PDB file of C-alpha atoms in Angstrom:
ATOM      1  CA  VAL A   1     107.864 114.096 110.575  1.00 76.00           C
ATOM      2  CA  LEU A   2     106.136 110.960 110.146  1.00 88.00           C
ATOM      3  CA  GLY A   3     108.529 107.713 110.989  1.00 93.00           C
ATOM      4  CA  ALA A   4     108.686 104.568 109.607  1.00 95.00           C
ATOM      5  CA  LYS A   5     105.788 102.177 109.681  1.00 96.00           C
ATOM      6  CA  THR A   6     104.406  99.120 107.936  1.00 98.00           C
ATOM      7  CA  LEU A   7     100.803  99.937 106.705  1.00 98.00           C
ATOM      8  CA  PRO A   8      97.951  97.147 107.316  1.00 98.00           C
ATOM      9  CA  VAL A   9      96.358  96.857 103.887  1.00 98.00           C
ATOM     10  CA  ALA A  10      93.070  94.707 103.806  1.00 98.00           C
ATOM     11  CA  VAL A  11      91.785  93.272 100.535  1.00 98.00           C
ATOM     12  CA  SER A  12      88.690  91.997 100.014  1.00 98.00           C
ATOM     13  CA  PRO A  13      88.268  89.189  98.314  1.00 98.00           C
ATOM     14  CA  SER A  14      91.950  87.784  98.504  1.00 97.00           C
ATOM     15  CA  LEU A  15      90.820  85.539  95.704  1.00 98.00           C
ATOM     16  CA  ALA A  16      89.380  87.392  92.822  1.00 98.00           C
ATOM     17  CA  LYS A  17      87.824  86.319  89.157  1.00 98.00           C
ATOM     18  CA  ARG A  18      89.431  87.746  86.573  1.00 97.00           C
ATOM     19  CA  GLY A  19      88.148  91.016  85.865  1.00 97.00           C
ATOM     20  CA  SER A  20      86.472  91.331  89.307  1.00 98.00           C
ATOM     21  CA  THR A  21      86.594  94.415  91.397  1.00 98.00           C
ATOM     22  CA  VAL A  22      88.785  94.215  94.750  1.00 98.00           C
ATOM     23  CA  SER A  23      87.864  96.700  97.792  1.00 98.00           C
ATOM     24  CA  VAL A  24      91.244  97.787  99.633  1.00 98.00           C
ATOM     25  CA  THR A  25      91.588  99.489 103.085  1.00 98.00           C
ATOM     26  CA  VAL A  26      94.828 101.117 104.216  1.00 98.00           C
ATOM     27  CA  SER A  27      94.930 101.776 107.587  1.00 98.00           C
ATOM     28  CA  GLY A  28      97.196 103.059 110.374  1.00 97.00           C
ATOM     29  CA  LEU A  29      98.113 106.307 108.259  1.00 97.00           C
ATOM     30  CA  ALA A  30      97.977 109.657 109.602  1.00 97.00           C
ATOM     31  CA  PRO A  31      94.970 111.939 109.136  1.00 97.00           C
ATOM     32  CA  GLY A  32      95.216 113.424 105.917  1.00 97.00           C
ATOM     33  CA  GLU A  33      98.471 111.631 105.135  1.00 98.00           C
ATOM     34  CA  ARG A  34      99.023 111.011 101.027  1.00 98.00           C
ATOM     35  CA  VAL A  35      98.540 107.551 100.108  1.00 98.00           C
ATOM     36  CA  ARG A  36      99.342 106.050  96.791  1.00 98.00           C
ATOM     37  CA  VAL A  37      97.908 102.237  96.010  1.00 98.00           C
ATOM     38  CA  LEU A  38      99.553  99.986  93.402  1.00 98.00           C
ATOM     39  CA  TRP A  39      98.415  96.680  91.605  1.00 98.00           C
ATOM     40  CA  ARG A  40     101.201  94.743  90.354  1.00 97.00           C
ATOM     41  CA  GLY A  41     103.538  97.952  90.507  1.00 97.00           C
ATOM     42  CA  VAL A  42     101.126 100.309  88.497  1.00 97.00           C
ATOM     43  CA  VAL A  43      99.502 103.203  90.539  1.00 98.00           C
ATOM     44  CA  ARG A  44      95.787 102.591  90.594  1.00 97.00           C
ATOM     45  CA  HIS A  45      94.826 105.341  93.251  1.00 97.00           C
ATOM     46  CA  ARG A  46      95.835 108.369  94.629  1.00 98.00           C
ATOM     47  CA  GLY A  47      94.378 110.076  97.549  1.00 98.00           C
ATOM     48  CA  PHE A  48      94.458 111.340 101.577  1.00 98.00           C
ATOM     49  CA  ALA A  49      93.324 109.251 104.542  1.00 98.00           C
ATOM     50  CA  GLY A  50      90.442 110.176 106.163  1.00 98.00           C
ATOM     51  CA  THR A  51      90.043 111.538 109.853  1.00 98.00           C
ATOM     52  CA  ASP A  52      90.078 107.709 110.821  1.00 98.00           C
ATOM     53  CA  GLY A  53      93.481 107.479 109.358  1.00 97.00           C
ATOM     54  CA  ALA A  54      92.276 104.884 106.696  1.00 98.00           C
ATOM     55  CA  TYR A  55      92.108 105.065 102.804  1.00 98.00           C
ATOM     56  CA  ARG A  56      89.514 103.041 100.963  1.00 98.00           C
ATOM     57  CA  THR A  57      89.499 102.224  97.366  1.00 98.00           C
ATOM     58  CA  ARG A  58      88.255  99.602  94.844  1.00 98.00           C
ATOM     59  CA  PHE A  59      89.727  98.985  91.436  1.00 98.00           C
ATOM     60  CA  THR A  60      89.589  95.865  88.617  1.00 97.00           C
ATOM     61  CA  VAL A  61      92.153  93.135  89.048  1.00 97.00           C
ATOM     62  CA  GLY A  62      92.337  92.566  85.017  1.00 96.00           C
ATOM     63  CA  THR A  63      92.721  89.232  83.402  1.00 97.00           C
ATOM     64  CA  THR A  64      96.318  87.997  84.078  1.00 97.00           C
ATOM     65  CA  LEU A  65      96.275  85.197  86.250  1.00 98.00           C
ATOM     66  CA  GLY A  66      98.109  84.278  89.181  1.00 98.00           C
ATOM     67  CA  TYR A  67      99.565  86.419  92.536  1.00 98.00           C
ATOM     68  CA  GLY A  68      99.776  89.846  92.411  1.00 97.00           C
ATOM     69  CA  SER A  69     100.196  92.196  95.305  1.00 98.00           C
ATOM     70  CA  VAL A  70      98.609  95.579  96.237  1.00 98.00           C
ATOM     71  CA  THR A  71     101.063  97.820  97.748  1.00 98.00           C
ATOM     72  CA  ALA A  72     100.419 101.270  99.542  1.00 98.00           C
ATOM     73  CA  TYR A  73     102.514 103.742 100.263  1.00 98.00           C
ATOM     74  CA  GLY A  74     102.210 106.526 102.491  1.00 97.00           C
ATOM     75  CA  GLU A  75     103.496 110.077 102.740  1.00 95.00           C
ATOM     76  CA  PHE A  76     107.045 108.696 102.564  1.00 93.00           C
ATOM     77  CA  SER A  77     108.354 105.592 101.370  1.00 91.00           C
ATOM     78  CA  THR A  78     109.105 103.916 104.668  1.00 96.00           C
ATOM     79  CA  ARG A  79     105.587 104.003 105.335  1.00 97.00           C
ATOM     80  CA  LYS A  80     104.171 101.212 103.497  1.00 98.00           C
ATOM     81  CA  GLY A  81     102.279  97.723 103.656  1.00 98.00           C
ATOM     82  CA  SER A  82     101.407  95.243 101.239  1.00 98.00           C
ATOM     83  CA  HIS A  83      98.623  92.232 100.618  1.00 98.00           C
ATOM     84  CA  ALA A  84      98.827  89.307  97.946  1.00 98.00           C
ATOM     85  CA  VAL A  85      95.915  88.696  95.800  1.00 98.00           C
ATOM     86  CA  LYS A  86      95.610  85.787  93.719  1.00 98.00           C
ATOM     87  CA  VAL A  87      93.463  86.088  90.395  1.00 98.00           C
ATOM     88  CA  VAL A  88      91.496  83.237  88.994  1.00 98.00           C
ATOM     89  CA  ARG A  89      89.481  82.066  86.242  1.00 95.00           C
TER      90      ARG A  89
END
């Protein structure tokens, strides 16, 4: 059983133009662990960590300006992390 853990979430860029794509890396996962990545509370991607314990994905931020959160959940809700992104014109 996997214990509670704060997962490191890296997002590039952290300051994104509206409609642009960001790259997300979630690390600190167990190899093969299930992961969900949410943007502003909506699931954008689901998958499994690689053998290196990381999950990588990309998505478009949309057109809503201001701060939003990329949140990642591992196998259990106690395994999570987040990173703020600011969407600008």
